[in-house]
Amino acid sequence: MQLSSYDDLRSRLLSQAVTCEEVVRHYLDRIDHHKEDNIYITVFHEQAVERARALDRKLREGGEPGRLFGMPMAIKDNIAIKGARVTCASIILGEYESVYDATAVLRLESEDAIFLGKTNMDEFAMGSSNETSAFGKVPNPFDRNRVPGGSSGGSAAAVANGLAMVALGSDTGGSVRQPAGFCDIVGLKPTYGRISRYGLVAFASSFDQIGVLSLNCDDAALVLEVMAGKDGLDATSSRHAVDDYAARMGEVSVEGLKIGVPKAFFPESLNAEVSGIVKGKLNELRERGAELVEIELPESDYAIAAYYILVTAEASSNLARFDGARYGYRSASSGDLSAMYVNSRTEGFGREVKRRIMLGTYVLSAGYYDTYYKKAQQVRRVFQDRYREALAKVDVIAGPTSPFPPFGIGDKTGDPLEMYLADVFTVPASIVGMPALSVPVGMDSLNLPVGMHLICNFFEEGKLLGIARLMARSR
Ligand code: GLN
């Protein structure tokens, strides 16, 4: 079964050329076949088939098919599905089952999507390679010795390997876009507040956003539209009206499109092949009628510095709830109360998570608050102002998604700073809260994927996806 777009699948399902059950069994077979790749942490073998049968029955009985009727989806394992484990790829939540559904999940379900399982990730979404997971490493679909990116590495590998049609990820500083770039698929991070965070386990609350990983821009638009919109259960979700994204995408034309190309996104250190492929694609668009405008933006290194102060501060506070008392893992060797806390957290969290809790606690401490945290907030404001100014002059800001192609498993685990630099081009959009995505634009000489990273103004997801569609490499 060759399935490359939901449109195609939908017409086959509605004409009853194929049933939801057949489709689900096809995907479950593939998932089982890829078992040793650790892409899924939990697979809903029985539930997915049951659900598919119920949807087939509904169609036969003349029921109205939802907008995502029969769409086989994977959900990152930091997003809650009632009754299913939500591990965050951590020992501390390894056995924990969610007692409620995320709002995004409920909205997908109400439009007849089918969930195949929960995908692997970096522990608590902290990482760029899926290597901090307590549930094993995930190989890159194009080279088994390389990483799929992270933190939504399982979701990206699931879509790229045909183990789900669309997957949800979460993006705090690039966790949807960077793995999409490394796996040759589309990865969209919407405007901050566009999708409710209710039921997404918090990493850094003022950055976190649920995002979509898919084979093409049209599927991403549809899934976004279903999930987007105000939610009474998340005070930071936006009241901004939800667009008809397909219509907005259709309005985009290459003729006269102003593409901002910042020098900051093409530093000397940029991998030559990545630079060549991205610039080649931009030149191609210029030949088709777009205008390339050189723009000035602050150096992205400052974004990384500010990001790792702000997100560690927020993480140290958010992760305080995992104490062995309320839920999750409790150490067997717990003597008194304080030993119970210490041992549970020591055994339950991995190295990277501990590093971030310590960093965050440090930057928030009385003596250093002004030097680090306050300063980083000021940098965040400068980035917001400068990006707004830039996007008043151009339609979109373009550059590479990653400074290098997918790297080898183990290559960067010894040096956290090196790992942090993997997100140098994705972090700025997270600092400012604007929508951004990665779209596949080419393959390098080792047949490794290269992604183009695009940023649009707040709530312009439709335009962003329309522009990306103009650039997408044909499969
Ligand atoms: N790699 C970045 C980090 O480790 C981004 C993670 C994310 O977006 N969740 O923080």
CSV table of C-alpha atoms and ligand atoms in Angstrom, one decimal:
chain,number,residue,atom,x,y,z
A,1,MET,CA,0.0,0.0,0.0
A,2,GLN,CA,1.7,3.2,-1.2
A,3,LEU,CA,0.2,6.1,0.8
A,4,SER,CA,1.8,9.5,0.3
A,5,SER,CA,-1.0,11.9,1.2
A,6,TYR,CA,-4.2,11.9,3.3
A,7,ASP,CA,-6.2,13.2,0.4
A,8,ASP,CA,-5.4,10.0,-1.5
A,9,LEU,CA,-6.1,7.8,1.5
A,10,ARG,CA,-9.4,9.6,2.2
A,11,SER,CA,-10.7,9.1,-1.3
A,12,ARG,CA,-9.9,5.4,-1.2
A,13,LEU,CA,-11.5,5.1,2.3
A,14,LEU,CA,-14.7,7.0,1.3
A,15,SER,CA,-15.1,5.0,-1.9
A,16,GLN,CA,-14.6,1.9,0.2
A,17,ALA,CA,-11.8,0.7,-2.0
A,18,VAL,CA,-10.0,0.1,1.2
A,19,THR,CA,-11.2,-0.2,4.9
A,20,CYS,CA,-9.8,1.6,7.9
A,21,GLU,CA,-9.0,-1.8,9.4
A,22,GLU,CA,-6.9,-2.8,6.3
A,23,VAL,CA,-5.0,0.5,6.6
A,24,VAL,CA,-4.4,0.2,10.3
A,25,ARG,CA,-3.2,-3.4,9.9
A,26,HIS,CA,-0.9,-2.3,7.2
A,27,TYR,CA,0.7,0.3,9.5
A,28,LEU,CA,0.8,-2.0,12.5
A,29,ASP,CA,2.7,-4.6,10.4
A,30,ARG,CA,5.2,-2.0,9.4
A,31,ILE,CA,5.6,-0.9,13.0
A,32,ASP,CA,6.2,-4.6,14.1
A,33,HIS,CA,8.7,-4.9,11.3
A,34,HIS,CA,10.7,-1.9,12.5
A,35,LYS,CA,10.5,-3.0,16.2
A,36,GLU,CA,14.2,-2.9,16.9
A,37,ASP,CA,14.4,0.7,15.8
A,38,ASN,CA,12.7,1.9,19.1
A,39,ILE,CA,10.5,4.3,17.2
A,40,TYR,CA,7.4,3.6,19.3
A,41,ILE,CA,7.4,3.3,23.0
A,42,THR,CA,3.8,2.0,23.1
A,43,VAL,CA,1.9,0.5,20.2
A,44,PHE,CA,-1.9,0.4,20.4
A,45,HIS,CA,-2.3,-3.0,18.6
A,46,GLU,CA,-5.8,-3.9,19.8
A,47,GLN,CA,-7.2,-0.4,20.4
A,48,ALA,CA,-6.2,0.9,16.9
A,49,VAL,CA,-7.9,-2.1,15.2
A,50,GLU,CA,-11.0,-1.8,17.3
A,51,ARG,CA,-11.2,1.9,16.5
A,52,ALA,CA,-10.7,1.2,12.8
A,53,ARG,CA,-13.6,-1.3,12.9
A,54,ALA,CA,-15.8,1.2,14.6
A,55,LEU,CA,-15.1,3.8,11.9
A,56,ASP,CA,-15.7,1.3,9.1
A,57,ARG,CA,-19.0,0.5,10.7
A,58,LYS,CA,-19.9,4.1,11.0
A,59,LEU,CA,-19.2,4.6,7.3
A,60,ARG,CA,-21.2,1.6,6.2
A,61,GLU,CA,-24.1,2.8,8.3
A,62,GLY,CA,-24.1,6.1,6.5
A,63,GLY,CA,-22.5,8.2,9.3
A,64,GLU,CA,-20.8,11.5,8.4
A,65,PRO,CA,-17.0,10.9,8.1
A,66,GLY,CA,-14.9,13.4,10.2
A,67,ARG,CA,-12.3,15.6,8.6
A,68,LEU,CA,-9.5,13.2,9.6
A,69,PHE,CA,-11.5,10.0,8.9
A,70,GLY,CA,-9.2,7.0,9.2
A,71,MET,CA,-6.0,9.1,9.4
A,72,PRO,CA,-3.3,6.8,11.0
A,73,MET,CA,-1.4,8.9,13.5
A,74,ALA,CA,1.4,8.7,16.0
A,75,ILE,CA,1.5,10.8,19.2
A,76,LYS,CA,4.8,11.9,20.9
A,77,ASP,CA,5.0,10.3,24.3
A,78,ASN,CA,4.8,13.6,26.2
A,79,ILE,CA,1.2,14.2,25.0
A,80,ALA,CA,-1.5,12.6,27.2
A,81,ILE,CA,-3.9,10.0,25.9
A,82,LYS,CA,-6.3,8.8,28.7
A,83,GLY,CA,-5.5,5.3,29.9
A,84,ALA,CA,-2.2,5.1,28.0
A,85,ARG,CA,1.3,5.4,29.3
A,86,VAL,CA,2.9,8.9,29.0
A,87,THR,CA,6.5,8.2,29.7
A,88,CYS,CA,8.3,11.3,28.3
A,89,ALA,CA,11.0,8.7,27.6
A,90,SER,CA,12.0,8.9,31.3
A,91,ILE,CA,12.3,6.3,34.0
A,92,ILE,CA,10.5,8.7,36.4
A,93,LEU,CA,7.3,8.4,34.3
A,94,GLY,CA,8.1,5.0,32.8
A,95,GLU,CA,5.0,3.2,34.2
A,96,TYR,CA,2.7,6.2,34.5
A,97,GLU,CA,-0.7,6.1,32.8
A,98,SER,CA,-2.5,9.3,32.0
A,99,VAL,CA,-5.8,9.9,33.6
A,100,TYR,CA,-7.0,12.4,31.0
A,101,ASP,CA,-6.7,13.3,27.3
A,102,ALA,CA,-4.8,16.3,25.9
A,103,THR,CA,-7.1,18.8,24.2
A,104,ALA,CA,-5.2,18.3,20.9
A,105,VAL,CA,-5.8,14.5,21.1
A,106,LEU,CA,-9.5,15.0,21.8
A,107,ARG,CA,-9.9,17.3,18.8
A,108,LEU,CA,-8.2,14.8,16.5
A,109,GLU,CA,-10.3,12.0,17.8
A,110,SER,CA,-13.5,13.9,17.3
A,111,GLU,CA,-12.6,14.1,13.6
A,112,ASP,CA,-12.1,10.4,13.4
A,113,ALA,CA,-8.3,10.1,13.5
A,114,ILE,CA,-6.8,6.8,14.6
A,115,PHE,CA,-3.9,6.6,17.0
A,116,LEU,CA,-1.4,3.9,16.4
A,117,GLY,CA,0.8,4.5,19.4
A,118,LYS,CA,3.2,6.8,21.3
A,119,THR,CA,6.6,7.7,19.9
A,120,ASN,CA,10.1,7.8,21.3
A,121,MET,CA,11.8,11.1,22.1
A,122,ASP,CA,14.6,12.7,24.1
A,123,GLU,CA,13.8,12.5,27.8
A,124,PHE,CA,11.4,15.3,28.7
A,125,ALA,CA,12.0,16.7,25.2
A,126,MET,CA,15.5,17.8,26.1
A,127,GLY,CA,17.9,17.0,23.3
A,128,SER,CA,18.4,17.1,19.5
A,129,SER,CA,19.2,13.5,18.7
A,130,ASN,CA,16.7,11.2,20.6
A,131,GLU,CA,19.8,9.8,22.5
A,132,THR,CA,18.7,11.0,25.9
A,133,SER,CA,15.7,8.6,25.9
A,134,ALA,CA,15.5,5.9,28.5
A,135,PHE,CA,13.8,3.7,25.8
A,136,GLY,CA,16.7,3.3,23.4
A,137,LYS,CA,18.1,5.1,20.4
A,138,VAL,CA,16.3,5.6,17.1
A,139,PRO,CA,18.3,5.3,13.8
A,140,ASN,CA,18.0,7.8,11.1
A,141,PRO,CA,15.8,6.4,8.2
A,142,PHE,CA,18.5,7.3,5.7
A,143,ASP,CA,21.6,6.0,7.6
A,144,ARG,CA,21.3,3.6,10.5
A,145,ASN,CA,24.5,5.0,12.1
A,146,ARG,CA,23.1,8.5,12.3
A,147,VAL,CA,20.5,10.2,14.6
A,148,PRO,CA,17.0,11.1,13.4
A,149,GLY,CA,17.2,14.4,15.2
A,150,GLY,CA,15.2,15.3,18.3
A,151,SER,CA,13.6,15.6,20.5
A,152,SER,CA,10.6,14.3,18.4
A,153,GLY,CA,12.9,11.8,16.8
A,154,GLY,CA,10.5,8.9,17.1
A,155,SER,CA,7.7,10.9,15.5
A,156,ALA,CA,9.9,12.0,12.6
A,157,ALA,CA,11.2,8.4,12.0
A,158,ALA,CA,7.6,7.1,12.2
A,159,VAL,CA,6.4,9.3,9.4
A,160,ALA,CA,9.6,8.9,7.3
A,161,ASN,CA,9.5,5.1,7.5
A,162,GLY,CA,5.7,4.9,6.8
A,163,LEU,CA,4.9,3.8,10.3
A,164,ALA,CA,2.3,6.6,10.6
A,165,MET,CA,0.9,9.0,8.1
A,166,VAL,CA,1.1,12.0,10.4
A,167,ALA,CA,2.7,12.4,13.9
A,168,LEU,CA,2.4,14.9,16.7
A,169,GLY,CA,5.6,16.3,18.2
A,170,SER,CA,6.3,19.1,20.6
A,171,ASP,CA,8.7,22.0,19.8
A,172,THR,CA,10.3,24.1,22.5
A,173,GLY,CA,13.4,25.2,20.5
A,174,GLY,CA,13.3,23.1,17.4
A,175,SER,CA,12.1,19.6,18.4
A,176,VAL,CA,9.7,19.3,15.5
A,177,ARG,CA,11.6,21.2,12.8
A,178,GLN,CA,15.1,19.7,13.3
A,179,PRO,CA,14.1,16.0,13.3
A,180,ALA,CA,11.8,16.8,10.3
A,181,GLY,CA,14.8,18.2,8.5
A,182,PHE,CA,16.9,15.2,9.4
A,183,CYS,CA,14.2,12.7,8.2
A,184,ASP,CA,13.2,14.4,4.9
A,185,ILE,CA,9.6,15.4,6.0
A,186,VAL,CA,7.6,18.5,6.8
A,187,GLY,CA,7.7,19.7,10.5
A,188,LEU,CA,5.5,22.6,11.6
A,189,LYS,CA,5.7,24.6,14.8
A,190,PRO,CA,2.7,26.9,15.0
A,191,THR,CA,2.6,30.3,16.7
A,192,TYR,CA,2.9,30.1,20.5
A,193,GLY,CA,-0.6,29.6,21.8
A,194,ARG,CA,-2.1,28.4,18.5
A,195,ILE,CA,-2.7,24.9,19.9
A,196,SER,CA,-3.7,24.2,23.5
A,197,ARG,CA,-0.9,22.8,25.7
A,198,TYR,CA,-3.4,21.1,28.0
A,199,GLY,CA,-2.1,17.5,28.3
A,200,LEU,CA,1.4,18.3,26.9
A,201,VAL,CA,3.9,17.6,29.7
A,202,ALA,CA,5.6,20.9,30.3
A,203,PHE,CA,9.3,21.4,29.6
A,204,ALA,CA,9.5,25.2,29.2
A,205,SER,CA,5.9,26.6,29.3
A,206,SER,CA,6.6,29.9,27.6
A,207,PHE,CA,8.1,28.1,24.6
A,208,ASP,CA,6.4,24.7,24.3
A,209,GLN,CA,4.1,24.2,21.4
A,210,ILE,CA,2.6,21.0,19.9
A,211,GLY,CA,3.6,20.6,16.2
A,212,VAL,CA,2.8,18.4,13.2
A,213,LEU,CA,5.2,16.1,11.3
A,214,SER,CA,3.9,15.0,7.9
A,215,LEU,CA,4.9,14.0,4.4
A,216,ASN,CA,3.5,17.2,2.9
A,217,CYS,CA,2.3,20.7,3.7
A,218,ASP,CA,-1.4,19.9,2.9
A,219,ASP,CA,-1.6,17.2,5.6
A,220,ALA,CA,0.0,19.5,8.1
A,221,ALA,CA,-2.5,22.3,7.3
A,222,LEU,CA,-5.5,20.0,7.8
A,223,VAL,CA,-4.2,18.5,11.1
A,224,LEU,CA,-3.3,22.0,12.4
A,225,GLU,CA,-6.7,23.3,11.6
A,226,VAL,CA,-8.4,20.6,13.6
A,227,MET,CA,-6.2,21.1,16.7
A,228,ALA,CA,-5.9,25.0,16.6
A,229,GLY,CA,-8.0,27.4,18.6
A,230,LYS,CA,-8.9,28.6,22.1
A,231,ASP,CA,-9.1,26.1,24.9
A,232,GLY,CA,-10.6,27.0,28.3
A,233,LEU,CA,-8.1,24.5,29.9
A,234,ASP,CA,-5.0,26.4,28.7
A,235,ALA,CA,-5.0,30.1,29.6
A,236,THR,CA,-2.1,30.8,27.1
A,237,SER,CA,-4.1,29.4,24.2
A,238,SER,CA,-5.0,32.1,21.7
A,239,ARG,CA,-8.4,33.5,20.9
A,240,HIS,CA,-7.2,34.5,17.4
A,241,ALA,CA,-9.6,33.1,14.8
A,242,VAL,CA,-8.5,29.8,13.2
A,243,ASP,CA,-7.8,30.3,9.5
A,244,ASP,CA,-9.0,28.2,6.6
A,245,TYR,CA,-5.4,27.1,6.0
A,246,ALA,CA,-5.9,25.4,2.7
A,247,ALA,CA,-7.5,28.6,1.3
A,248,ARG,CA,-4.6,30.7,2.7
A,249,MET,CA,-2.1,28.3,1.1
A,250,GLY,CA,-3.8,28.7,-2.2
A,251,GLU,CA,-3.4,32.5,-2.1
A,252,VAL,CA,0.4,32.3,-2.0
A,253,SER,CA,2.1,32.9,-5.3
A,254,VAL,CA,5.8,32.9,-6.1
A,255,GLU,CA,5.5,36.0,-8.2
A,256,GLY,CA,6.6,39.0,-6.1
A,257,LEU,CA,7.1,36.9,-3.0
A,258,LYS,CA,9.6,38.7,-0.7
A,259,ILE,CA,12.0,36.2,0.9
A,260,GLY,CA,14.2,37.6,3.6
A,261,VAL,CA,17.6,36.0,3.7
A,262,PRO,CA,19.5,36.9,6.9
A,263,LYS,CA,23.3,36.8,6.9
A,264,ALA,CA,23.0,35.4,10.5
A,265,PHE,CA,21.6,32.1,9.0
A,266,PHE,CA,24.5,31.6,6.6
A,267,PRO,CA,27.6,31.8,8.9
A,268,GLU,CA,31.1,30.8,7.7
A,269,SER,CA,30.9,27.6,9.8
A,270,LEU,CA,27.8,26.4,7.9
A,271,ASN,CA,28.2,23.0,6.2
A,272,ALA,CA,29.0,23.7,2.5
A,273,GLU,CA,26.6,21.2,1.0
A,274,VAL,CA,23.7,22.4,3.3
A,275,SER,CA,24.5,26.0,2.3
A,276,GLY,CA,24.7,25.1,-1.4
A,277,ILE,CA,21.4,23.2,-1.4
A,278,VAL,CA,19.5,25.9,0.5
A,279,LYS,CA,20.9,28.7,-1.6
A,280,GLY,CA,20.2,26.7,-4.8
A,281,LYS,CA,16.6,26.4,-3.8
A,282,LEU,CA,16.3,30.1,-3.0
A,283,ASN,CA,17.8,31.0,-6.4
A,284,GLU,CA,15.4,28.7,-8.1
A,285,LEU,CA,12.5,30.7,-6.5
A,286,ARG,CA,14.1,33.9,-7.6
A,287,GLU,CA,14.1,32.6,-11.2
A,288,ARG,CA,10.4,31.8,-10.7
A,289,GLY,CA,9.6,35.4,-9.7
A,290,ALA,CA,10.4,35.7,-6.0
A,291,GLU,CA,12.6,38.5,-4.7
A,292,LEU,CA,15.4,37.7,-2.3
A,293,VAL,CA,16.0,40.4,0.2
A,294,GLU,CA,19.1,40.5,2.3
A,295,ILE,CA,18.1,41.3,5.9
A,296,GLU,CA,19.9,42.0,9.2
A,297,LEU,CA,19.0,39.9,12.2
A,298,PRO,CA,20.8,39.5,15.5
A,299,GLU,CA,23.4,36.7,15.6
A,300,SER,CA,21.6,33.4,16.4
A,301,ASP,CA,24.3,32.5,19.0
A,302,TYR,CA,22.7,35.0,21.3
A,303,ALA,CA,19.4,33.2,20.9
A,304,ILE,CA,21.0,29.9,22.0
A,305,ALA,CA,22.6,31.6,25.1
A,306,ALA,CA,19.3,33.2,26.1
A,307,TYR,CA,17.3,30.0,25.3
A,308,TYR,CA,19.4,27.8,27.5
A,309,ILE,CA,19.0,30.2,30.4
A,310,LEU,CA,15.2,30.6,30.0
A,311,VAL,CA,14.3,27.0,29.3
A,312,THR,CA,16.4,25.6,32.0
A,313,ALA,CA,14.9,28.0,34.5
A,314,GLU,CA,11.4,27.0,33.4
A,315,ALA,CA,12.3,23.3,33.4
A,316,SER,CA,13.7,23.4,36.9
A,317,SER,CA,10.4,24.7,38.1
A,318,ASN,CA,8.2,22.5,35.9
A,319,LEU,CA,10.1,19.3,36.8
A,320,ALA,CA,9.9,19.9,40.6
A,321,ARG,CA,6.5,18.1,40.5
A,322,PHE,CA,8.3,14.7,39.9
A,323,ASP,CA,9.2,14.0,43.4
A,324,GLY,CA,8.3,10.3,43.9
A,325,ALA,CA,5.4,11.3,46.1
A,326,ARG,CA,2.6,12.3,43.8
A,327,TYR,CA,3.1,10.1,40.8
A,328,GLY,CA,5.7,8.2,38.8
A,329,TYR,CA,8.7,6.4,40.0
A,330,ARG,CA,9.6,6.1,43.7
A,331,SER,CA,13.0,4.8,44.8
A,332,ALA,CA,12.9,1.5,46.7
A,333,SER,CA,15.7,2.7,48.9
A,334,SER,CA,13.9,5.6,50.4
A,335,GLY,CA,14.5,6.1,54.2
A,336,ASP,CA,13.2,9.4,55.4
A,337,LEU,CA,11.2,12.0,53.3
A,338,SER,CA,14.2,13.9,52.0
A,339,ALA,CA,16.0,10.7,51.0
A,340,MET,CA,12.8,9.6,49.2
A,341,TYR,CA,12.8,12.8,47.1
A,342,VAL,CA,16.6,12.6,46.5
A,343,ASN,CA,16.7,8.9,45.6
A,344,SER,CA,13.6,9.0,43.4
A,345,ARG,CA,14.9,12.0,41.4
A,346,THR,CA,18.5,10.7,41.3
A,347,GLU,CA,17.3,7.3,39.9
A,348,GLY,CA,14.4,8.6,37.9
A,349,PHE,CA,16.0,11.4,35.8
A,350,GLY,CA,18.8,11.0,33.2
A,351,ARG,CA,21.9,13.1,32.9
A,352,GLU,CA,20.7,15.7,30.6
A,353,VAL,CA,17.5,16.4,32.6
A,354,LYS,CA,19.6,16.7,35.8
A,355,ARG,CA,22.0,19.0,34.1
A,356,ARG,CA,19.2,21.3,33.1
A,357,ILE,CA,17.5,21.2,36.5
A,358,MET,CA,20.8,22.3,38.1
A,359,LEU,CA,21.5,25.0,35.5
A,360,GLY,CA,17.9,26.3,35.9
A,361,THR,CA,18.1,26.4,39.6
A,362,TYR,CA,21.4,28.2,39.4
A,363,VAL,CA,20.3,31.0,37.0
A,364,LEU,CA,17.2,31.6,39.2
A,365,SER,CA,19.2,31.8,42.4
A,366,ALA,CA,19.2,35.1,44.3
A,367,GLY,CA,22.7,36.2,43.5
A,368,TYR,CA,22.6,35.4,39.8
A,369,TYR,CA,19.0,36.3,38.8
A,370,ASP,CA,19.8,39.7,37.3
A,371,THR,CA,23.0,38.6,35.6
A,372,TYR,CA,21.5,35.6,33.8
A,373,TYR,CA,17.7,35.3,33.9
A,374,LYS,CA,16.8,39.0,33.6
A,375,LYS,CA,19.4,39.6,30.9
A,376,ALA,CA,18.1,36.6,28.9
A,377,GLN,CA,14.6,38.0,29.1
A,378,GLN,CA,15.9,41.3,27.7
A,379,VAL,CA,17.6,39.4,24.9
A,380,ARG,CA,14.3,37.7,24.2
A,381,ARG,CA,12.6,41.1,23.8
A,382,VAL,CA,15.3,42.4,21.5
A,383,PHE,CA,14.8,39.3,19.2
A,384,GLN,CA,11.0,39.8,19.2
A,385,ASP,CA,11.4,43.5,18.2
A,386,ARG,CA,13.9,42.7,15.5
A,387,TYR,CA,11.9,39.8,14.0
A,388,ARG,CA,8.8,41.9,13.9
A,389,GLU,CA,10.7,44.7,12.1
A,390,ALA,CA,12.1,42.2,9.6
A,391,LEU,CA,8.7,40.6,8.9
A,392,ALA,CA,7.2,44.1,8.2
A,393,LYS,CA,9.5,44.2,5.2
A,394,VAL,CA,9.4,40.6,3.9
A,395,ASP,CA,6.8,37.8,3.7
A,396,VAL,CA,9.0,35.1,5.1
A,397,ILE,CA,12.5,34.6,6.6
A,398,ALA,CA,14.5,31.7,5.1
A,399,GLY,CA,17.6,29.7,6.0
A,400,PRO,CA,18.7,26.1,6.7
A,401,THR,CA,17.0,24.1,9.4
A,402,SER,CA,20.2,22.7,10.7
A,403,PRO,CA,23.9,23.8,10.3
A,404,PHE,CA,24.9,20.3,9.3
A,405,PRO,CA,23.3,17.1,8.0
A,406,PRO,CA,22.2,14.3,10.4
A,407,PHE,CA,25.2,13.5,12.6
A,408,GLY,CA,26.5,10.1,13.8
A,409,ILE,CA,25.0,8.3,16.8
A,410,GLY,CA,27.3,9.2,19.8
A,411,ASP,CA,29.1,12.0,18.0
A,412,LYS,CA,27.8,14.8,20.2
A,413,THR,CA,26.8,13.1,23.4
A,414,GLY,CA,30.1,13.9,25.1
A,415,ASP,CA,29.8,17.7,24.5
A,416,PRO,CA,26.4,19.2,25.5
A,417,LEU,CA,27.4,22.6,24.0
A,418,GLU,CA,28.0,21.0,20.6
A,419,MET,CA,24.6,19.3,20.9
A,420,TYR,CA,22.9,22.6,21.8
A,421,LEU,CA,24.3,24.2,18.6
A,422,ALA,CA,22.2,21.8,16.5
A,423,ASP,CA,19.3,24.1,17.1
A,424,VAL,CA,21.0,27.4,16.4
A,425,PHE,CA,18.7,28.2,13.5
A,426,THR,CA,15.4,26.9,15.0
A,427,VAL,CA,15.7,28.5,18.4
A,428,PRO,CA,15.1,32.1,17.4
A,429,ALA,CA,11.5,31.5,16.2
A,430,SER,CA,10.9,29.8,19.6
A,431,ILE,CA,12.3,32.8,21.4
A,432,VAL,CA,10.0,35.2,19.5
A,433,GLY,CA,7.0,32.8,19.4
A,434,MET,CA,6.4,33.0,15.6
A,435,PRO,CA,5.3,30.1,13.4
A,436,ALA,CA,8.1,28.2,11.7
A,437,LEU,CA,8.7,25.0,9.8
A,438,SER,CA,11.2,22.8,8.0
A,439,VAL,CA,10.5,21.6,4.5
A,440,PRO,CA,12.7,19.0,2.6
A,441,VAL,CA,14.6,20.7,-0.2
A,442,GLY,CA,17.3,18.3,-1.2
A,443,MET,CA,19.7,15.5,-0.5
A,444,ASP,CA,23.5,15.9,0.0
A,445,SER,CA,26.2,13.8,-1.6
A,446,LEU,CA,25.8,11.1,1.1
A,447,ASN,CA,22.1,10.9,0.4
A,448,LEU,CA,21.2,12.7,3.6
A,449,PRO,CA,18.3,15.1,3.7
A,450,VAL,CA,18.6,18.9,3.9
A,451,GLY,CA,15.7,21.0,5.2
A,452,MET,CA,14.8,24.6,4.5
A,453,HIS,CA,13.7,26.6,7.6
A,454,LEU,CA,11.0,29.2,7.1
A,455,ILE,CA,9.6,31.8,9.6
A,456,CYS,CA,6.4,33.9,9.1
A,457,ASN,CA,4.7,36.5,11.2
A,458,PHE,CA,2.4,35.5,14.1
A,459,PHE,CA,-0.6,33.4,13.1
A,460,GLU,CA,0.4,33.3,9.4
A,461,GLU,CA,0.6,29.4,9.4
A,462,GLY,CA,-1.4,29.3,6.1
A,463,LYS,CA,1.0,31.6,4.3
A,464,LEU,CA,3.9,29.7,5.8
A,465,LEU,CA,2.7,26.4,4.6
A,466,GLY,CA,1.8,27.8,1.2
A,467,ILE,CA,5.4,29.2,0.7
A,468,ALA,CA,6.8,25.9,1.9
A,469,ARG,CA,4.8,24.0,-0.7
A,470,LEU,CA,6.4,26.1,-3.4
A,471,MET,CA,9.8,24.8,-2.3
A,472,ALA,CA,9.1,21.2,-1.3
A,473,ARG,CA,11.3,18.6,-3.0
A,474,SER,CA,9.1,16.3,-5.0
A,475,ARG,CA,9.1,12.7,-3.7
B,1,GLN,N1,17.1,20.6,21.3
B,1,GLN,C1,16.5,21.7,22.1
B,1,GLN,C2,16.7,21.4,23.5
B,1,GLN,O1,17.3,20.5,23.8
B,1,GLN,C3,15.1,21.8,21.7
B,1,GLN,C4,14.2,20.8,22.4
B,1,GLN,C5,12.8,21.0,22.1
B,1,GLN,O2,12.4,21.7,21.2
B,1,GLN,N2,12.0,20.4,22.9
B,1,GLN,O3,16.2,22.1,24.3
